[in-house]
Amino acid sequence: MKKTLLIVFVLLIFIDVIWFTTYCFVMPINLIDEGQFAAWANHMMHGEKMYTDIYITYGPLYVYLVYLYMKFGATSLQGVRMFLFILNFLTCIPMSYLILKNLKLKKITILYTLSFLFLLLPIFSIRQALGFFAIYLEMKLIDGESRIVAFFLGIILAVSFLFSPDIGLYAGIVVFVANIVPLIFMRNVLEHMKRIIYVVLGASLVGIVFAFWAAGEGWLSSYITTTIDVLATLSGTGSPIGQNYPYFFELIHGNLSPILLFKSIFSKEMLVYWVFLFNIIIVFTSFYTFLTGSINKINKKIFLLYLFCLILSITLIGRNGIGHVLFVLPPIIIILFIFLERLVFSSNEKMSNTFRLVMGSIIIIFLFRILLIYRPTYFGIFRINNILAKDYENVNLVGVAPVDNASQLKELKKFIDKQTVKDTQIFLLKDEPGLYAILDRSNPTRYDLPFIADSLPKRYELINQIKFSNIKYIIDDTLAWDVDGISNRQRIPELQRLLENSFYKCDIIGKINIYCKK
Amino acid sequence: MIKKVILSILILVLFVEIVSLVTHTVFLPADILRTLPSFSENGWIKPHNSLLSDPVFQFEPWRIFTKEQIVHGDVPLWNNLNGLGAPFLANLQTSMFFPLQILYYLLPVTWSLFLIALFKVFLYEYFFYLYLRQNKISKTVSAITSIASFGGFFAVWLNWPQTNVFLLFPLILTFIDRYAVKKEKKYMILLPIVFFLAFLGGHPETFFLISLTSVIYSLVRYRRTFIVVVTSIIFSMFLASFLLFPFLEYLFNSYMLVSRLTQVTHQLPLYSLVFDTFPYLLGAPHLSFYKPLSDSINYQELVGGYAGLIAILVAIIAIVRFLKNEFIKTWLIIGVVSILVAYKFPVIFSLFENSIIKANANHRMSAFIGISTLMLFAFGLDMLMTVKKTILTTKFVRSFSLFLTILTCLYILSFFIPLEVGGKYHDFYSFLLRHILLILFSTFFFFLVLFQRRRLSKRFLVLGLTVAFFSQTVLFFVPYNTFAPVSSYYPKNEMVEYLQSHPGNILQVGNPSLPPNINMAYGISNVQNDDALEVASFRTDFDNAFPKKNLWRNVDDVTKVSLENFNIRNVISDYDIRNTKISINPGTKDVYPLLNNKYIIEFTGNGRELRQARLLTATYNRVNNCIVKVNILKVSKRENIARNTFPCTSVYDKMFYTLDISPVTLKYGEKYALEISEYSDNVKNSVGVVGENKMPYLDLLFQDDTFDGIGSYKKITNFYITTFKERPLIRGKGVSIKILKHSPTTLNFIASTKKTTQVKIYKTFYPGWEAYINNKKARIGSLDSFMSINVNKGENFVSISYRPKSFYLGMFVSFISLFLLTLYIMRTLYFDKGNIFYRYFSNFDKNFRQILAKLPLWYITVSAVISIFIGTLVYLFILKILPFRFVYNDNMVINWFYEFKYPKQQDYFFYILAMIVISIIGVLVWLILLNRYKKKK
């Protein structure tokens, strides 16, 4: 057994090294994902304040970590990517391990689950990890630990919120439910109330420290209003991003041909319905557990994961691209491995081998389908030679990783360096915040991702900030991706008007148009 | 049992569908709209019931507005269509959260209005029955009394929110009794929930009255239980905070509070108690004859305490014979207190007059007189039916028979002998006699049957008592409410179409044409509001700007400045407002018949050109076929200078009739006279004129040039609509404004200016409005009763939205209260092992575990898959039949949803509905399948 484990472990380490190499050296740098963090940190290095001068959709701690890293270490976007990768790796895997261990799963299951999560590491960020950590601490409380753990749970909840408001909120709901339900069944309510007070105290402590820090730096009120805005606009029609939930009958193309039907069912788009089905299964499983009266500690803990999974899945109503499907997958994967373990190791006599085989196969097919999404990444390792051998046009501040349209960016960088000084302000019309970091220039508006400023108040805020600034250029990279297929010229027609009335096209670099003030 | 209930509901829905399809009617007295000159182009039409205006003028337009807002995915917080804006959610009478209103939101109006009324009556009678049964009244007597309880207060206010609240009163009493007797915790939980539902009913005054009566009831009957009742009321207030806080905010900013505190107390004259025995003494609005007791006391107020003579007599017997009984004592005290509060008693009246209580509608306490009488009746009848000895003597039967015979003879004679005392009221006296006779006869019959009970079979006894009792309760009130043809449900006529095509605020002048809030049904904005509260600052300014009001309390005179100040675009008036109106005789106290009478009103010439004359006519609440003749003559020469006639069918009761006159200049200082007379053949075809001191009301309208060239003018049948050029909603000196979005709760605009300037927004200034300029918070000031804001140099994006703190704070308190209540309920269910729910679930759980133990896993899994599939099919079916679809809400965002006009709320709705339906239906089917397997085995 030990030998097998060792072999599996070595194999996985090997795969993970491949994964890290491919992800950090072969995959092109993403000017939105790591780009936005780099841009925000870059602005902060230019003396701008979080939230007040920059509209940040994440929590301040998350951004501040990248800022510190860039201030004291990183000089490239690749560096930011590696930093985030390592940060995710260092938090996600231990958090998952703690949860799996607390659930008293067999070592082999823990190993397989961790390996699987590791294979999907980029989808599993420190944001979810902190949510998991809060759940882990709640599990410890179910085990009977009290006070200090409760106090620490409060701290982690607050920290989680300060990393990512949505995950912090979801984890908060799970903890809230987990602490409220015992109030129904416990005779000694006072003892439990004390524990709740400790949680509140822990959260308050972080809240107070944070409030002093944010107020000291002068962005507390901006943080509050921006965070409320972020949470509110990510629901309903005010959502800056999002498309409607895919229509099931459109996904299967109304075609009953077995091959097409099979393809549709296993398509990436159909994964949202897989997740929905999984949620329904969770409801049934919980009900079954409740009816069979097997509400033991382990099942209570699993129920926490169910709840987290149900709440996290709501994200898919707002935005349901593959990226967000992957975002909600980690708790599902953990739960699926728990199911798998029960199928394989359960001594329940009622569970026939056929049953184990059929159910296990369904789970494995689902997991395998998820893995397939990342097949280009695994095959990317075979391109490493080309990448290393290629004398590619390295763009300053990108690192040794490739970046799309590199020559064009290099030209742009040269142009900006020549025509402007460090405190010159530029504005990027497309959603490529990473360019601010590459070009090392600041943005006169709060919006590095202009598509977020698609509501009228924000549009006018953006327009006014451009109007009353000393902006020199507006840069429009025509090759860049339009979020949800809606261009920023459509989203912000006032900006289009401003371009027409107050700017003119003064240069063209490849497919990049440069506008100057009239 | 469940099958029966489902079947009954299905049959009921089917029945309603068939009724609405066959009759093409709606359960709303919408025919009352046709009493307005603006909706009856071909002359006046008598409505079924002239008092049922509020449901049509207010409640239904409010419901339409609420549904529209919900479909747009908004919470209806603000009414932007009346009074230049007023709180809407804070107006409790909209009852938008009352559970039965859900039917309105989900079903077509032809179904929902009838179903809501039906459920209200059914629930009220059922709760009444429950209460009587709780007090050990026999099933027969309980059933008779509960059905008869529909008469009086409940019937006349059926379409009002008062009955939403009142229908829960017997249920509250039942729970108080059960708690007092059994001391079970669940009634402590149920009581605040029922009080909360009563609050959602939407009538705070009735809520106050039922709360007060419940406290009195518990205090008198059970002493200590009243603490539980008081606590329940307080807790229900916490639960309802999301409505209570905005309501209190509105109340303290309302015109109503100020005006009510300066009025005399709302109490009924003592002598009007007689209407609780004989409700048709002044006729009734749904019958041929009707006259209100006074301007402020109409039929609905008078019969609130009605329970019928039979009930009163049985109640008296019960009091006399069983006074020591706690039940009798309690209801006697409640009855007496109700009479003291509802009616004017010398000492108590002055006490009320000098306290804040006078602001409450105390006269509605009469409802509790009716309910007390019925309770005493039920107890008395139950006792009398079980008493062995005969009470009624032969002597009594004989004298009562003789009395009835005399009355019958009088009634028959009234057809042959003219009752000179009445003259033209002859028909009314016959009607009155018939009415009194019916009451007396049915009373006699009732007692006759009751006291001969030992000689009658039980079936006949019950039938006899029921017929007699119902003939003076249910029979009187069933025809009170009515269906109306769908065609009369807010029809679109020429005036409405014209106003919709000329958007802007309207003002009705003179006759009622489009009274507030009917305009909400058409999406037209009216500068006036009639939600019973009204924003004080706005109303005061409005009254100052338009000080002259007529007998309809409508504006009667306008000036150019006041119209401009209130941003009014369309003025609908019975006279041409371009003329100057001079009042010759303003009195409106009396009605003078025109038949065989000629009225001459003298006036002096002023050197101006006379264009129109305005009279105030009366139709005696009937359609008349006659001709009215009007002459204007010079007094000195008896020379006719103008004449005109008009048919009586074109006049309306107590409404102005404006007569066009061929323009004639009246010489300065010369004496003139206006002569009014009538061509008619009989008393039933004659109209009258309203006036005072034997002089008819008269206004003369002379040519004026004040309004010349500033608006267009249109005459639609009997109305003049003056339309001014479109007035901007936002104005500021040197500021150019572009409105981007204008919804009830949001106003977004771009203000461009060369220097910092104040702009005035013609929306009522009220707490809760917030402003942002270029995404930064700004202060809203008040200018007159409107909002104002300072805009900076350059282009400013201004966003003003209504986000009442009272509502959000209330939501928070309600949520916490609901949370604590749920927690308490769950704990009680868990720990209270005597609880029925607990027992049910623990037995279920035990049985189920045994079943599960025997079932193979493959069966459990396959049946779960089948259940999910069935749950999904049910969900798809619900989606297919549920007409509820969100409308794309044009908002401030340009994104994917905006480009494809897709309402995002739809996804949330579908997702949550799918989770709920598939989970619940799936689990239920699963349980059935698992159970079936066990049975097969």
PDB file of N, CA, C and O in Angstrom, chain A residues 342-369:
ATOM      1  N   ARG A 342     -17.047   6.336  -0.147  1.00  0.00           N
ATOM      2  CA  ARG A 342     -18.121   5.518   0.425  1.00  0.00           C
ATOM      3  C   ARG A 342     -18.459   4.341  -0.494  1.00  0.00           C
ATOM      4  O   ARG A 342     -18.797   3.260  -0.034  1.00  0.00           O
ATOM      5  N   LEU A 343     -18.387   4.609  -1.798  1.00  0.00           N
ATOM      6  CA  LEU A 343     -18.692   3.541  -2.746  1.00  0.00           C
ATOM      7  C   LEU A 343     -17.628   2.446  -2.698  1.00  0.00           C
ATOM      8  O   LEU A 343     -17.935   1.263  -2.786  1.00  0.00           O
ATOM      9  N   VAL A 344     -16.396   2.877  -2.552  1.00  0.00           N
ATOM     10  CA  VAL A 344     -15.295   1.901  -2.613  1.00  0.00           C
ATOM     11  C   VAL A 344     -15.106   1.184  -1.275  1.00  0.00           C
ATOM     12  O   VAL A 344     -15.006  -0.035  -1.220  1.00  0.00           O
ATOM     13  N   PHE A 345     -15.133   1.964  -0.210  1.00  0.00           N
ATOM     14  CA  PHE A 345     -14.745   1.374   1.091  1.00  0.00           C
ATOM     15  C   PHE A 345     -15.896   1.033   2.027  1.00  0.00           C
ATOM     16  O   PHE A 345     -15.677   0.425   3.058  1.00  0.00           O
ATOM     17  N   SER A 346     -17.090   1.433   1.663  1.00  0.00           N
ATOM     18  CA  SER A 346     -18.196   1.188   2.590  1.00  0.00           C
ATOM     19  C   SER A 346     -18.426  -0.310   2.750  1.00  0.00           C
ATOM     20  O   SER A 346     -18.380  -1.075   1.783  1.00  0.00           O
ATOM     21  N   SER A 347     -18.721  -0.695   4.006  1.00  0.00           N
ATOM     22  CA  SER A 347     -18.974  -2.112   4.262  1.00  0.00           C
ATOM     23  C   SER A 347     -20.472  -2.414   4.257  1.00  0.00           C
ATOM     24  O   SER A 347     -20.903  -3.468   4.695  1.00  0.00           O
ATOM     25  N   ASN A 348     -21.240  -1.481   3.759  1.00  0.00           N
ATOM     26  CA  ASN A 348     -22.691  -1.657   3.702  1.00  0.00           C
ATOM     27  C   ASN A 348     -23.037  -2.845   2.807  1.00  0.00           C
ATOM     28  O   ASN A 348     -22.699  -2.861   1.618  1.00  0.00           O
ATOM     29  N   GLU A 349     -23.731  -3.799   3.377  1.00  0.00           N
ATOM     30  CA  GLU A 349     -24.029  -5.026   2.630  1.00  0.00           C
ATOM     31  C   GLU A 349     -25.034  -4.781   1.503  1.00  0.00           C
ATOM     32  O   GLU A 349     -25.088  -5.509   0.519  1.00  0.00           O
ATOM     33  N   LYS A 350     -25.818  -3.743   1.713  1.00  0.00           N
ATOM     34  CA  LYS A 350     -26.845  -3.455   0.708  1.00  0.00           C
ATOM     35  C   LYS A 350     -26.229  -2.933  -0.589  1.00  0.00           C
ATOM     36  O   LYS A 350     -26.881  -2.875  -1.614  1.00  0.00           O
ATOM     37  N   MET A 351     -24.999  -2.485  -0.502  1.00  0.00           N
ATOM     38  CA  MET A 351     -24.357  -1.889  -1.670  1.00  0.00           C
ATOM     39  C   MET A 351     -23.735  -2.986  -2.526  1.00  0.00           C
ATOM     40  O   MET A 351     -22.674  -3.516  -2.192  1.00  0.00           O
ATOM     41  N   SER A 352     -24.403  -3.338  -3.589  1.00  0.00           N
ATOM     42  CA  SER A 352     -23.899  -4.412  -4.447  1.00  0.00           C
ATOM     43  C   SER A 352     -22.715  -3.905  -5.267  1.00  0.00           C
ATOM     44  O   SER A 352     -22.544  -2.694  -5.428  1.00  0.00           O
ATOM     45  N   ASN A 353     -21.954  -4.851  -5.799  1.00  0.00           N
ATOM     46  CA  ASN A 353     -20.802  -4.464  -6.610  1.00  0.00           C
ATOM     47  C   ASN A 353     -21.231  -3.706  -7.856  1.00  0.00           C
ATOM     48  O   ASN A 353     -20.563  -2.778  -8.290  1.00  0.00           O
ATOM     49  N   THR A 354     -22.354  -4.133  -8.438  1.00  0.00           N
ATOM     50  CA  THR A 354     -22.857  -3.470  -9.646  1.00  0.00           C
ATOM     51  C   THR A 354     -23.170  -2.010  -9.323  1.00  0.00           C
ATOM     52  O   THR A 354     -22.837  -1.106 -10.075  1.00  0.00           O
ATOM     53  N   PHE A 355     -23.823  -1.839  -8.201  1.00  0.00           N
ATOM     54  CA  PHE A 355     -24.185  -0.485  -7.784  1.00  0.00           C
ATOM     55  C   PHE A 355     -22.935   0.380  -7.626  1.00  0.00           C
ATOM     56  O   PHE A 355     -22.863   1.494  -8.121  1.00  0.00           O
ATOM     57  N   ARG A 356     -21.948  -0.192  -6.938  1.00  0.00           N
ATOM     58  CA  ARG A 356     -20.692   0.536  -6.721  1.00  0.00           C
ATOM     59  C   ARG A 356     -20.057   0.904  -8.065  1.00  0.00           C
ATOM     60  O   ARG A 356     -19.595   2.023  -8.266  1.00  0.00           O
ATOM     61  N   LEU A 357     -20.099  -0.055  -8.962  1.00  0.00           N
ATOM     62  CA  LEU A 357     -19.452   0.144 -10.255  1.00  0.00           C
ATOM     63  C   LEU A 357     -20.161   1.241 -11.068  1.00  0.00           C
ATOM     64  O   LEU A 357     -19.521   2.156 -11.596  1.00  0.00           O
ATOM     65  N   VAL A 358     -21.481   1.150 -11.118  1.00  0.00           N
ATOM     66  CA  VAL A 358     -22.239   2.113 -11.927  1.00  0.00           C
ATOM     67  C   VAL A 358     -22.077   3.526 -11.362  1.00  0.00           C
ATOM     68  O   VAL A 358     -21.719   4.471 -12.086  1.00  0.00           O
ATOM     69  N   MET A 359     -22.307   3.665 -10.091  1.00  0.00           N
ATOM     70  CA  MET A 359     -22.258   5.002  -9.484  1.00  0.00           C
ATOM     71  C   MET A 359     -20.833   5.567  -9.544  1.00  0.00           C
ATOM     72  O   MET A 359     -20.620   6.747  -9.837  1.00  0.00           O
ATOM     73  N   GLY A 360     -19.867   4.697  -9.248  1.00  0.00           N
ATOM     74  CA  GLY A 360     -18.470   5.132  -9.296  1.00  0.00           C
ATOM     75  C   GLY A 360     -18.090   5.593 -10.695  1.00  0.00           C
ATOM     76  O   GLY A 360     -17.409   6.611 -10.870  1.00  0.00           O
ATOM     77  N   SER A 361     -18.565   4.841 -11.702  1.00  0.00           N
ATOM     78  CA  SER A 361     -18.245   5.201 -13.091  1.00  0.00           C
ATOM     79  C   SER A 361     -18.804   6.576 -13.429  1.00  0.00           C
ATOM     80  O   SER A 361     -18.135   7.384 -14.082  1.00  0.00           O
ATOM     81  N   ILE A 362     -20.034   6.830 -12.998  1.00  0.00           N
ATOM     82  CA  ILE A 362     -20.659   8.132 -13.309  1.00  0.00           C
ATOM     83  C   ILE A 362     -19.805   9.266 -12.726  1.00  0.00           C
ATOM     84  O   ILE A 362     -19.498  10.249 -13.396  1.00  0.00           O
ATOM     85  N   ILE A 363     -19.369   9.076 -11.485  1.00  0.00           N
ATOM     86  CA  ILE A 363     -18.557  10.119 -10.835  1.00  0.00           C
ATOM     87  C   ILE A 363     -17.230  10.301 -11.571  1.00  0.00           C
ATOM     88  O   ILE A 363     -16.803  11.415 -11.847  1.00  0.00           O
ATOM     89  N   ILE A 364     -16.616   9.174 -11.918  1.00  0.00           N
ATOM     90  CA  ILE A 364     -15.309   9.254 -12.587  1.00  0.00           C
ATOM     91  C   ILE A 364     -15.451   9.916 -13.959  1.00  0.00           C
ATOM     92  O   ILE A 364     -14.620  10.739 -14.346  1.00  0.00           O
ATOM     93  N   ILE A 365     -16.550   9.597 -14.667  1.00  0.00           N
ATOM     94  CA  ILE A 365     -16.770  10.225 -15.987  1.00  0.00           C
ATOM     95  C   ILE A 365     -16.880  11.742 -15.818  1.00  0.00           C
ATOM     96  O   ILE A 365     -16.283  12.515 -16.573  1.00  0.00           O
ATOM     97  N   PHE A 366     -17.601  12.134 -14.824  1.00  0.00           N
ATOM     98  CA  PHE A 366     -17.769  13.578 -14.579  1.00  0.00           C
ATOM     99  C   PHE A 366     -16.420  14.243 -14.279  1.00  0.00           C
ATOM    100  O   PHE A 366     -16.072  15.282 -14.846  1.00  0.00           O
ATOM    101  N   LEU A 367     -15.649  13.602 -13.392  1.00  0.00           N
ATOM    102  CA  LEU A 367     -14.338  14.163 -13.030  1.00  0.00           C
ATOM    103  C   LEU A 367     -13.417  14.196 -14.248  1.00  0.00           C
ATOM    104  O   LEU A 367     -12.696  15.166 -14.470  1.00  0.00           O
ATOM    105  N   PHE A 368     -13.496  13.113 -15.030  1.00  0.00           N
ATOM    106  CA  PHE A 368     -12.656  13.039 -16.221  1.00  0.00           C
ATOM    107  C   PHE A 368     -13.039  14.152 -17.210  1.00  0.00           C
ATOM    108  O   PHE A 368     -12.172  14.764 -17.828  1.00  0.00           O
ATOM    109  N   ARG A 369     -14.336  14.411 -17.312  1.00  0.00           N
ATOM    110  CA  ARG A 369     -14.793  15.470 -18.226  1.00  0.00           C
ATOM    111  C   ARG A 369     -14.201  16.824 -17.804  1.00  0.00           C
ATOM    112  O   ARG A 369     -13.820  17.636 -18.640  1.00  0.00           O
TER     113      ARG A 369
END
